[in-house]
């Protein structure tokens, strides 16, 4: 009887210790579109975050503590994103890697700023995200005013004297990227023959496609996401148009090829140099492949965002968000993307966008943005 009592006491002490240890974990979060039309990118972010947390915990954690990952689903909806941000802030989570859509990251960042949460987005490219002088924001990706320049440069060099159209989906990301591309094209002396909007979520683009056909458009630049871009492309081919479709970084998931089918071949998009091919990412890419996960798109960008925060926490010897952000902006950090440094706004100092082309097998490869 006595031994049973001792066992009970020991078990109780063990549970108490494990609960205490659990309470000492540092909770961080990843937030993005885990459901909805852009869930392919939410999956990329979740994969990157989970792999990082597993790796850092296996290496001993941060400040002697393990990381516990929270996942927030904003479905690329601004109101939902702000609600998640308020929830994480009230839970005193010191750091969030997110969000994906600029229309989510921007309103969420205000709630994070008020709630003392540091936010690093792996993917939101709208310039406004870092232009509002908020203390708590940074990004490990580039900006649309840089991405638009690369797209325009390619169009000017390869489609000079041809008919160009620009479409956008009215979102913060899509309209912003379309505007920046138009601005850069116009500055280079190219005037688009058509500038038109559609609604994100639309399925029928036959009216727009008819206009593209009427105006003999050689290249259409789409500021928008992969689902609508894939449908526009299919409907162009259905009407017999051979028009080339070009878009931004929201085409960097294989789901685009599954939507567009064989029509995806020849489609162009802008994105940073493929992080999967960087020597700094080799060991991590192999870990993903061992799990049958392709770390495409923003998977490694999410991993890098967490690397930056963790290294800064270790250097600052605290998770206090303002001190960590000061440390981030004052140093350089080794990541799967290479060495990253940040300016006072929270933008990375070295930006490099290139142009990619989809092939008939549903893969994309980098092409020379200066083209012949």
Tab-separated table of N, CA and C in Angstrom, residues 210-369:
chain	number	residue	atom	x	y	z
A	210	UNK	N	-12.194	38.056	-74.431
A	210	UNK	CA	-12.678	38.588	-75.723
A	210	UNK	C	-12.022	39.926	-76.048
A	211	UNK	N	-11.826	40.753	-75.020
A	211	UNK	CA	-11.144	42.033	-75.221
A	211	UNK	C	-9.673	41.829	-75.566
A	212	UNK	N	-9.047	40.869	-74.915
A	212	UNK	CA	-7.650	40.561	-75.232
A	212	UNK	C	-7.520	40.119	-76.690
A	213	UNK	N	-8.503	39.335	-77.127
A	213	UNK	CA	-8.519	38.840	-78.506
A	213	UNK	C	-8.736	39.985	-79.490
A	214	UNK	N	-9.682	40.849	-79.158
A	214	UNK	CA	-10.003	41.995	-80.025
A	214	UNK	C	-8.798	42.920	-80.198
A	215	UNK	N	-8.040	43.101	-79.095
A	215	UNK	CA	-6.903	44.021	-79.133
A	215	UNK	C	-5.586	43.352	-79.542
A	216	UNK	N	-5.678	42.092	-79.970
A	216	UNK	CA	-4.484	41.354	-80.417
A	216	UNK	C	-3.344	41.423	-79.398
A	217	UNK	N	-3.654	41.124	-78.152
A	217	UNK	CA	-2.673	41.219	-77.078
A	217	UNK	C	-1.645	40.090	-77.187
A	218	UNK	N	-0.372	40.466	-77.177
A	218	UNK	CA	0.716	39.489	-77.254
A	218	UNK	C	1.122	38.978	-75.878
A	219	UNK	N	1.087	39.875	-74.873
A	219	UNK	CA	1.415	39.484	-73.502
A	219	UNK	C	0.450	40.173	-72.546
A	220	UNK	N	-0.091	39.397	-71.613
A	220	UNK	CA	-0.943	39.978	-70.571
A	220	UNK	C	-0.264	39.771	-69.229
A	221	UNK	N	-0.060	40.873	-68.506
A	221	UNK	CA	0.501	40.788	-67.164
A	221	UNK	C	-0.644	40.789	-66.165
A	222	UNK	N	-0.654	39.781	-65.278
A	222	UNK	CA	-1.735	39.642	-64.301
A	222	UNK	C	-1.217	39.927	-62.892
A	223	UNK	N	-1.768	40.954	-62.271
A	223	UNK	CA	-1.509	41.209	-60.856
A	223	UNK	C	-2.591	40.491	-60.066
A	224	UNK	N	-2.277	39.300	-59.594
A	224	UNK	CA	-3.287	38.504	-58.909
A	224	UNK	C	-2.725	37.157	-58.504
A	225	UNK	N	-3.617	36.281	-58.054
A	225	UNK	CA	-3.197	34.988	-57.503
A	225	UNK	C	-3.325	33.859	-58.528
A	226	UNK	N	-2.817	32.684	-58.135
A	226	UNK	CA	-2.631	31.595	-59.096
A	226	UNK	C	-3.933	30.986	-59.603
A	227	UNK	N	-4.977	30.969	-58.766
A	227	UNK	CA	-6.213	30.316	-59.210
A	227	UNK	C	-6.855	31.054	-60.387
A	228	UNK	N	-7.020	32.379	-60.218
A	228	UNK	CA	-7.625	33.166	-61.301
A	228	UNK	C	-6.710	33.207	-62.524
A	229	UNK	N	-5.396	33.296	-62.287
A	229	UNK	CA	-4.445	33.316	-63.414
A	229	UNK	C	-4.556	32.040	-64.239
A	230	UNK	N	-4.691	30.902	-63.537
A	230	UNK	CA	-4.834	29.628	-64.238
A	230	UNK	C	-6.106	29.564	-65.076
A	231	UNK	N	-7.196	30.095	-64.541
A	231	UNK	CA	-8.467	30.101	-65.276
A	231	UNK	C	-8.426	31.055	-66.460
A	232	UNK	N	-7.811	32.230	-66.271
A	232	UNK	CA	-7.669	33.181	-67.385
A	232	UNK	C	-6.899	32.520	-68.518
A	233	UNK	N	-5.827	31.836	-68.164
A	233	UNK	CA	-4.989	31.171	-69.159
A	233	UNK	C	-5.763	30.107	-69.928
A	234	UNK	N	-6.495	29.263	-69.194
A	234	UNK	CA	-7.275	28.211	-69.856
A	234	UNK	C	-8.326	28.797	-70.795
A	235	UNK	N	-8.995	29.862	-70.345
A	235	UNK	CA	-10.042	30.469	-71.166
A	235	UNK	C	-9.466	31.203	-72.374
A	236	UNK	N	-8.223	31.706	-72.246
A	236	UNK	CA	-7.553	32.290	-73.422
A	236	UNK	C	-7.309	31.206	-74.468
A	237	UNK	N	-6.810	30.064	-74.007
A	237	UNK	CA	-6.515	28.970	-74.954
A	237	UNK	C	-7.806	28.413	-75.563
A	238	UNK	N	-8.877	28.386	-74.765
A	238	UNK	CA	-10.165	27.915	-75.284
A	238	UNK	C	-10.665	28.796	-76.430
A	239	UNK	N	-10.330	30.096	-76.368
A	239	UNK	CA	-10.743	31.025	-77.429
A	239	UNK	C	-9.686	31.153	-78.526
A	240	UNK	N	-8.658	30.302	-78.445
A	240	UNK	CA	-7.646	30.269	-79.506
A	240	UNK	C	-6.543	31.298	-79.380
A	241	UNK	N	-6.447	31.977	-78.227
A	241	UNK	CA	-5.389	32.972	-78.046
A	241	UNK	C	-4.072	32.305	-77.666
A	242	UNK	N	-3.007	32.760	-78.298
A	242	UNK	CA	-1.669	32.277	-77.956
A	242	UNK	C	-0.939	33.281	-77.062
A	243	UNK	N	-1.664	34.265	-76.578
A	243	UNK	CA	-1.116	35.313	-75.710
A	243	UNK	C	-0.329	34.719	-74.534
A	244	UNK	N	0.860	35.262	-74.287
A	244	UNK	CA	1.671	34.836	-73.134
A	244	UNK	C	1.123	35.502	-71.875
A	245	UNK	N	0.975	34.715	-70.804
A	245	UNK	CA	0.560	35.266	-69.518
A	245	UNK	C	1.789	35.386	-68.623
A	246	UNK	N	1.915	36.552	-67.989
A	246	UNK	CA	2.997	36.790	-67.035
A	246	UNK	C	2.382	37.297	-65.746
A	247	UNK	N	2.952	36.924	-64.619
A	247	UNK	CA	2.410	37.356	-63.326
A	247	UNK	C	3.555	37.481	-62.319
A	248	UNK	N	3.183	37.674	-61.048
A	248	UNK	CA	4.180	37.822	-59.997
A	248	UNK	C	4.402	36.535	-59.229
A	249	UNK	N	4.916	36.675	-58.015
A	249	UNK	CA	5.354	35.538	-57.214
A	249	UNK	C	4.226	34.636	-56.744
A	250	UNK	N	2.970	35.055	-56.891
A	250	UNK	CA	1.845	34.217	-56.462
A	250	UNK	C	1.576	33.055	-57.429
A	251	UNK	N	2.451	32.874	-58.418
A	251	UNK	CA	2.330	31.720	-59.313
A	251	UNK	C	3.319	30.616	-58.942
A	252	UNK	N	4.011	30.765	-57.790
A	252	UNK	CA	5.093	29.820	-57.491
A	252	UNK	C	4.644	28.628	-56.642
A	253	UNK	N	3.552	28.008	-57.056
A	253	UNK	CA	3.134	26.742	-56.451
A	253	UNK	C	2.631	25.836	-57.565
A	254	UNK	N	2.927	24.543	-57.447
A	254	UNK	CA	2.549	23.600	-58.514
A	254	UNK	C	1.039	23.510	-58.714
A	255	UNK	N	0.283	24.019	-57.753
A	255	UNK	CA	-1.170	24.049	-57.920
A	255	UNK	C	-1.563	24.869	-59.149
A	256	UNK	N	-0.752	25.874	-59.498
A	256	UNK	CA	-1.032	26.670	-60.702
A	256	UNK	C	-1.044	25.777	-61.932
A	257	UNK	N	-0.037	24.902	-62.038
A	257	UNK	CA	0.051	24.011	-63.196
A	257	UNK	C	-1.107	23.029	-63.239
A	258	UNK	N	-1.588	22.597	-62.070
A	258	UNK	CA	-2.719	21.659	-62.055
A	258	UNK	C	-4.010	22.369	-62.465
A	259	UNK	N	-4.111	23.668	-62.189
A	259	UNK	CA	-5.294	24.440	-62.599
A	259	UNK	C	-5.238	24.740	-64.097
A	260	UNK	N	-4.074	25.179	-64.550
A	260	UNK	CA	-3.939	25.592	-65.958
A	260	UNK	C	-3.806	24.405	-66.904
A	261	UNK	N	-3.319	23.261	-66.399
A	261	UNK	CA	-3.125	22.102	-67.267
A	261	UNK	C	-2.021	22.363	-68.277
A	262	UNK	N	-2.132	21.782	-69.476
A	262	UNK	CA	-1.095	21.960	-70.507
A	262	UNK	C	-0.888	23.428	-70.893
A	263	UNK	N	-1.910	24.252	-70.650
A	263	UNK	CA	-1.818	25.677	-70.996
A	263	UNK	C	-0.746	26.410	-70.190
A	264	UNK	N	-0.310	25.808	-69.072
A	264	UNK	CA	0.696	26.463	-68.218
A	264	UNK	C	2.024	26.653	-68.931
A	265	UNK	N	2.304	25.808	-69.910
A	265	UNK	CA	3.594	25.877	-70.604
A	265	UNK	C	3.831	27.264	-71.188
A	266	UNK	N	4.990	27.832	-70.878
A	266	UNK	CA	5.357	29.146	-71.413
A	266	UNK	C	4.949	30.321	-70.543
A	267	UNK	N	4.158	30.065	-69.506
A	267	UNK	CA	3.743	31.146	-68.598
A	267	UNK	C	4.951	31.644	-67.806
A	268	UNK	N	5.005	32.960	-67.610
A	268	UNK	CA	6.133	33.596	-66.937
A	268	UNK	C	5.714	34.160	-65.582
A	269	UNK	N	6.650	34.185	-64.633
A	269	UNK	CA	6.377	34.889	-63.377
A	269	UNK	C	7.688	35.329	-62.733
A	270	UNK	N	7.581	36.326	-61.862
A	270	UNK	CA	8.756	36.840	-61.148
A	270	UNK	C	8.793	36.275	-59.729
A	271	UNK	N	9.994	36.018	-59.251
A	271	UNK	CA	10.216	35.500	-57.897
A	271	UNK	C	11.710	35.638	-57.623
A	272	UNK	N	12.115	35.524	-56.364
A	272	UNK	CA	13.532	35.558	-56.040
A	272	UNK	C	14.230	34.318	-56.578
A	273	UNK	N	15.573	34.341	-56.637
A	273	UNK	CA	16.305	33.142	-57.059
A	273	UNK	C	15.881	31.944	-56.213
A	274	UNK	N	15.627	30.822	-56.852
A	274	UNK	CA	15.041	29.663	-56.174
A	274	UNK	C	15.858	29.261	-54.945
A	275	UNK	N	15.298	29.425	-53.735
A	275	UNK	CA	16.062	29.115	-52.525
A	275	UNK	C	16.423	27.632	-52.407
A	276	UNK	N	15.678	26.775	-53.111
A	276	UNK	CA	15.977	25.341	-53.059
A	276	UNK	C	17.358	25.025	-53.646
A	277	UNK	N	17.841	25.950	-54.496
A	277	UNK	CA	19.129	25.724	-55.158
A	277	UNK	C	20.300	26.387	-54.430
A	278	UNK	N	20.037	27.062	-53.335
A	278	UNK	CA	21.104	27.758	-52.615
A	278	UNK	C	21.893	26.772	-51.751
A	279	UNK	N	23.227	26.900	-51.730
A	279	UNK	CA	24.047	26.024	-50.875
A	279	UNK	C	23.637	26.117	-49.403
A	280	UNK	N	23.185	27.302	-48.977
A	280	UNK	CA	22.781	27.514	-47.586
A	280	UNK	C	21.528	26.727	-47.211
A	281	UNK	N	20.793	26.250	-48.214
A	281	UNK	CA	19.545	25.521	-47.947
A	281	UNK	C	19.669	24.014	-48.166
A	282	UNK	N	20.820	23.571	-48.655
A	282	UNK	CA	20.979	22.179	-49.098
A	282	UNK	C	20.560	21.148	-48.037
A	283	UNK	N	21.065	21.300	-46.825
A	283	UNK	CA	20.775	20.308	-45.772
A	283	UNK	C	19.292	20.300	-45.404
A	284	UNK	N	18.678	21.487	-45.374
A	284	UNK	CA	17.253	21.583	-45.014
A	284	UNK	C	16.386	21.030	-46.138
A	285	UNK	N	16.754	21.312	-47.374
A	285	UNK	CA	15.999	20.786	-48.529
A	285	UNK	C	15.997	19.259	-48.490
A	286	UNK	N	17.123	18.671	-48.128
A	286	UNK	CA	17.210	17.205	-48.045
A	286	UNK	C	16.275	16.654	-46.963
A	287	UNK	N	16.147	17.395	-45.857
A	287	UNK	CA	15.209	16.972	-44.796
A	287	UNK	C	13.769	16.977	-45.307
A	288	UNK	N	13.416	18.016	-46.059
A	288	UNK	CA	12.060	18.080	-46.627
A	288	UNK	C	11.832	16.930	-47.610
A	289	UNK	N	12.810	16.701	-48.472
A	289	UNK	CA	12.662	15.652	-49.478
A	289	UNK	C	12.519	14.278	-48.835
A	290	UNK	N	13.192	14.080	-47.689
A	290	UNK	CA	13.080	12.812	-46.964
A	290	UNK	C	11.655	12.590	-46.464
A	291	UNK	N	10.903	13.692	-46.330
A	291	UNK	CA	9.497	13.605	-45.903
A	291	UNK	C	8.544	13.688	-47.098
A	292	UNK	N	9.104	13.636	-48.323
A	292	UNK	CA	8.318	13.778	-49.555
A	292	UNK	C	7.611	15.132	-49.632
A	293	UNK	N	8.271	16.174	-49.124
A	293	UNK	CA	7.751	17.540	-49.212
A	293	UNK	C	8.661	18.338	-50.133
A	294	UNK	N	8.073	18.996	-51.119
A	294	UNK	CA	8.836	19.891	-51.986
A	294	UNK	C	8.818	21.278	-51.333
A	295	UNK	N	9.971	21.771	-50.860
A	295	UNK	CA	9.981	23.070	-50.193
A	295	UNK	C	9.943	24.232	-51.186
A	296	UNK	N	8.908	24.255	-52.008
A	296	UNK	CA	8.793	25.267	-53.057
A	296	UNK	C	8.274	26.588	-52.490
A	297	UNK	N	8.255	27.596	-53.351
A	297	UNK	CA	7.644	28.877	-53.010
A	297	UNK	C	8.182	29.488	-51.740
A	298	UNK	N	7.268	29.700	-50.774
A	298	UNK	CA	7.621	30.424	-49.547
A	298	UNK	C	7.916	29.517	-48.348
A	299	UNK	N	8.127	28.219	-48.616
A	299	UNK	CA	8.467	27.283	-47.533
A	299	UNK	C	9.760	27.710	-46.839
A	300	UNK	N	10.811	27.912	-47.626
A	300	UNK	CA	12.111	28.257	-47.059
A	300	UNK	C	12.163	29.711	-46.585
A	301	UNK	N	11.319	30.553	-47.149
A	301	UNK	CA	11.236	31.940	-46.667
A	301	UNK	C	10.685	31.961	-45.235
A	302	UNK	N	9.719	31.080	-44.972
A	302	UNK	CA	9.162	30.989	-43.617
A	302	UNK	C	10.219	30.450	-42.657
A	303	UNK	N	10.944	29.450	-43.096
A	303	UNK	CA	12.043	28.888	-42.300
A	303	UNK	C	13.051	29.995	-41.967
A	304	UNK	N	13.384	30.811	-42.979
A	304	UNK	CA	14.364	31.889	-42.796
A	304	UNK	C	13.870	32.956	-41.818
A	305	UNK	N	12.573	33.296	-41.899
A	305	UNK	CA	12.008	34.292	-40.980
A	305	UNK	C	12.195	33.843	-39.537
A	306	UNK	N	11.985	32.553	-39.304
A	306	UNK	CA	12.141	32.010	-37.951
A	306	UNK	C	13.603	31.929	-37.532
A	307	UNK	N	14.490	31.672	-38.502
A	307	UNK	CA	15.921	31.683	-38.200
A	307	UNK	C	16.368	33.073	-37.733
A	308	UNK	N	15.919	34.099	-38.432
A	308	UNK	CA	16.292	35.475	-38.084
A	308	UNK	C	15.864	35.793	-36.651
A	309	UNK	N	14.596	35.495	-36.349
A	309	UNK	CA	14.079	35.805	-35.010
A	309	UNK	C	14.857	35.039	-33.931
A	310	UNK	N	15.074	33.753	-34.159
A	310	UNK	CA	15.734	32.916	-33.163
A	310	UNK	C	17.167	33.370	-32.891
A	311	UNK	N	17.903	33.682	-33.955
A	311	UNK	CA	19.280	34.143	-33.785
A	311	UNK	C	19.329	35.487	-33.051
A	312	UNK	N	18.364	36.358	-33.362
A	312	UNK	CA	18.318	37.666	-32.694
A	312	UNK	C	17.970	37.508	-31.205
A	313	UNK	N	17.062	36.577	-30.909
A	313	UNK	CA	16.702	36.299	-29.506
A	313	UNK	C	17.937	35.800	-28.742
A	314	UNK	N	18.684	34.903	-29.365
A	314	UNK	CA	19.883	34.359	-28.723
A	314	UNK	C	20.905	35.465	-28.458
A	315	UNK	N	21.028	36.388	-29.424
A	315	UNK	CA	21.984	37.479	-29.265
A	315	UNK	C	21.516	38.491	-28.223
A	316	UNK	N	20.214	38.802	-28.243
A	316	UNK	CA	19.662	39.788	-27.305
A	316	UNK	C	19.446	39.199	-25.910
A	317	UNK	N	19.462	37.861	-25.840
A	317	UNK	CA	19.226	37.127	-24.582
A	317	UNK	C	17.853	37.428	-23.971
A	318	UNK	N	16.899	37.692	-24.838
A	318	UNK	CA	15.518	37.956	-24.403
A	318	UNK	C	14.578	37.759	-25.583
A	319	UNK	N	13.290	37.481	-25.289
A	319	UNK	CA	12.279	37.421	-26.353
A	319	UNK	C	11.479	38.720	-26.410
A	320	UNK	N	11.848	39.709	-25.598
A	320	UNK	CA	11.109	40.978	-25.563
A	320	UNK	C	11.122	41.583	-26.971
A	321	UNK	N	9.934	41.717	-27.600
A	321	UNK	CA	9.861	42.049	-29.026
A	321	UNK	C	10.613	43.309	-29.469
A	322	UNK	N	10.514	44.392	-28.708
A	322	UNK	CA	11.189	45.624	-29.141
A	322	UNK	C	12.713	45.460	-29.132
A	323	UNK	N	13.235	44.804	-28.119
A	323	UNK	CA	14.684	44.572	-28.047
A	323	UNK	C	15.137	43.633	-29.160
A	324	UNK	N	14.313	42.624	-29.435
A	324	UNK	CA	14.660	41.676	-30.499
A	324	UNK	C	14.650	42.376	-31.859
A	325	UNK	N	13.664	43.246	-32.104
A	325	UNK	CA	13.621	43.962	-33.384
A	325	UNK	C	14.822	44.897	-33.541
A	326	UNK	N	15.211	45.551	-32.485
A	326	UNK	CA	16.421	46.396	-32.539
A	326	UNK	C	17.636	45.552	-32.907
A	327	UNK	N	17.706	44.370	-32.334
A	327	UNK	CA	18.819	43.455	-32.616
A	327	UNK	C	18.781	42.995	-34.070
A	328	UNK	N	17.581	42.660	-34.562
A	328	UNK	CA	17.424	42.215	-35.961
A	328	UNK	C	17.946	43.281	-36.922
A	329	UNK	N	17.530	44.533	-36.696
A	329	UNK	CA	17.913	45.625	-37.609
A	329	UNK	C	19.375	46.024	-37.457
A	330	UNK	N	19.987	45.605	-36.352
A	330	UNK	CA	21.378	45.975	-36.116
A	330	UNK	C	22.390	44.920	-36.505
A	331	UNK	N	21.911	43.818	-37.085
A	331	UNK	CA	22.850	42.733	-37.401
A	331	UNK	C	22.598	42.088	-38.746
A	332	UNK	N	23.362	41.028	-39.013
A	332	UNK	CA	23.165	40.200	-40.206
A	332	UNK	C	22.975	38.766	-39.736
A	333	UNK	N	22.148	38.016	-40.469
A	333	UNK	CA	21.711	36.714	-39.970
A	333	UNK	C	21.892	35.629	-41.026
A	334	UNK	N	22.425	34.510	-40.598
A	334	UNK	CA	22.649	33.379	-41.504
A	334	UNK	C	21.354	32.575	-41.628
A	335	UNK	N	20.858	32.461	-42.852
A	335	UNK	CA	19.595	31.760	-43.087
A	335	UNK	C	19.713	30.835	-44.299
A	336	UNK	N	18.665	30.059	-44.511
A	336	UNK	CA	18.618	29.199	-45.704
A	336	UNK	C	18.607	30.027	-46.990
A	337	UNK	N	18.231	31.292	-46.903
A	337	UNK	CA	18.221	32.183	-48.073
A	337	UNK	C	19.579	32.847	-48.280
A	338	UNK	N	20.513	32.612	-47.358
A	338	UNK	CA	21.787	33.312	-47.366
A	338	UNK	C	21.824	34.309	-46.213
A	339	UNK	N	22.825	35.175	-46.204
A	339	UNK	CA	22.958	36.166	-45.137
A	339	UNK	C	21.983	37.307	-45.377
A	340	UNK	N	21.178	37.636	-44.354
A	340	UNK	CA	20.172	38.688	-44.482
A	340	UNK	C	20.453	39.830	-43.508
A	341	UNK	N	20.369	41.055	-44.032
A	341	UNK	CA	20.429	42.247	-43.205
A	341	UNK	C	19.204	43.093	-43.501
A	342	UNK	N	18.787	43.919	-42.540
A	342	UNK	CA	17.545	44.689	-42.675
A	342	UNK	C	17.807	46.180	-42.523
A	343	UNK	N	17.030	46.997	-43.255
A	343	UNK	CA	17.138	48.440	-43.088
A	343	UNK	C	16.207	48.900	-41.962
A	344	UNK	N	16.147	50.200	-41.754
A	344	UNK	CA	15.370	50.753	-40.636
A	344	UNK	C	13.877	50.469	-40.771
A	345	UNK	N	13.397	50.285	-41.995
A	345	UNK	CA	11.967	50.008	-42.218
A	345	UNK	C	11.616	48.550	-41.945
A	346	UNK	N	12.625	47.674	-42.059
A	346	UNK	CA	12.365	46.234	-41.911
A	346	UNK	C	12.441	45.485	-43.226
A	347	UNK	N	12.892	46.173	-44.290
A	347	UNK	CA	13.091	45.510	-45.584
A	347	UNK	C	14.499	44.925	-45.640
A	348	UNK	N	14.652	43.805	-46.370
A	348	UNK	CA	15.986	43.244	-46.534
A	348	UNK	C	16.800	44.144	-47.456
A	349	UNK	N	18.094	44.194	-47.184
A	349	UNK	CA	18.953	45.153	-47.899
A	349	UNK	C	19.306	44.714	-49.314
A	350	UNK	N	19.367	43.409	-49.542
A	350	UNK	CA	19.729	42.917	-50.874
A	350	UNK	C	18.523	42.210	-51.491
A	351	UNK	N	18.037	42.766	-52.595
A	351	UNK	CA	16.858	42.212	-53.278
A	351	UNK	C	17.274	41.708	-54.652
A	352	UNK	N	16.752	40.580	-55.047
A	352	UNK	CA	17.102	40.027	-56.345
A	352	UNK	C	15.917	39.234	-56.894
A	353	UNK	N	15.201	39.825	-57.842
A	353	UNK	CA	14.107	39.111	-58.511
A	353	UNK	C	14.568	38.620	-59.874
A	354	UNK	N	14.060	37.465	-60.283
A	354	UNK	CA	14.331	36.936	-61.609
A	354	UNK	C	13.008	36.494	-62.235
A	355	UNK	N	13.081	36.066	-63.493
A	355	UNK	CA	11.888	35.614	-64.215
A	355	UNK	C	11.963	34.099	-64.393
A	356	UNK	N	10.824	33.452	-64.191
A	356	UNK	CA	10.714	31.998	-64.351
A	356	UNK	C	9.717	31.675	-65.463
A	357	UNK	N	9.889	30.469	-66.001
A	357	UNK	CA	8.960	29.999	-67.038
A	357	UNK	C	8.467	28.598	-66.676
A	358	UNK	N	7.145	28.394	-66.774
A	358	UNK	CA	6.565	27.071	-66.570
A	358	UNK	C	6.753	26.234	-67.833
A	359	UNK	N	7.024	24.926	-67.652
A	359	UNK	CA	7.165	24.040	-68.811
A	359	UNK	C	5.990	23.079	-68.913
A	360	UNK	N	6.040	22.213	-69.918
A	360	UNK	CA	4.928	21.299	-70.192
A	360	UNK	C	4.770	20.220	-69.121
A	361	UNK	N	5.814	19.990	-68.322
A	361	UNK	CA	5.770	18.947	-67.290
A	361	UNK	C	5.279	19.470	-65.935
A	362	UNK	N	4.889	20.743	-65.891
A	362	UNK	CA	4.398	21.302	-64.632
A	362	UNK	C	5.500	21.719	-63.690
A	363	UNK	N	6.661	22.065	-64.253
A	363	UNK	CA	7.779	22.580	-63.462
A	363	UNK	C	8.147	23.970	-63.960
A	364	UNK	N	8.807	24.747	-63.106
A	364	UNK	CA	9.279	26.054	-63.570
A	364	UNK	C	10.785	26.159	-63.414
A	365	UNK	N	11.387	26.886	-64.341
A	365	UNK	CA	12.836	27.085	-64.308
A	365	UNK	C	13.138	28.560	-64.496
A	366	UNK	N	14.254	28.991	-63.913
A	366	UNK	CA	14.692	30.378	-64.018
A	366	UNK	C	15.197	30.646	-65.429
A	367	UNK	N	14.813	31.792	-65.978
A	367	UNK	CA	15.345	32.208	-67.281
A	367	UNK	C	16.022	33.559	-67.100
A	368	UNK	N	16.830	33.930	-68.029
A	368	UNK	CA	17.554	35.191	-67.937
A	368	UNK	C	16.583	36.358	-68.070
A	369	UNK	N	16.402	37.168	-67.017
A	369	UNK	CA	15.455	38.268	-67.105
A	369	UNK	C	15.839	39.307	-68.148
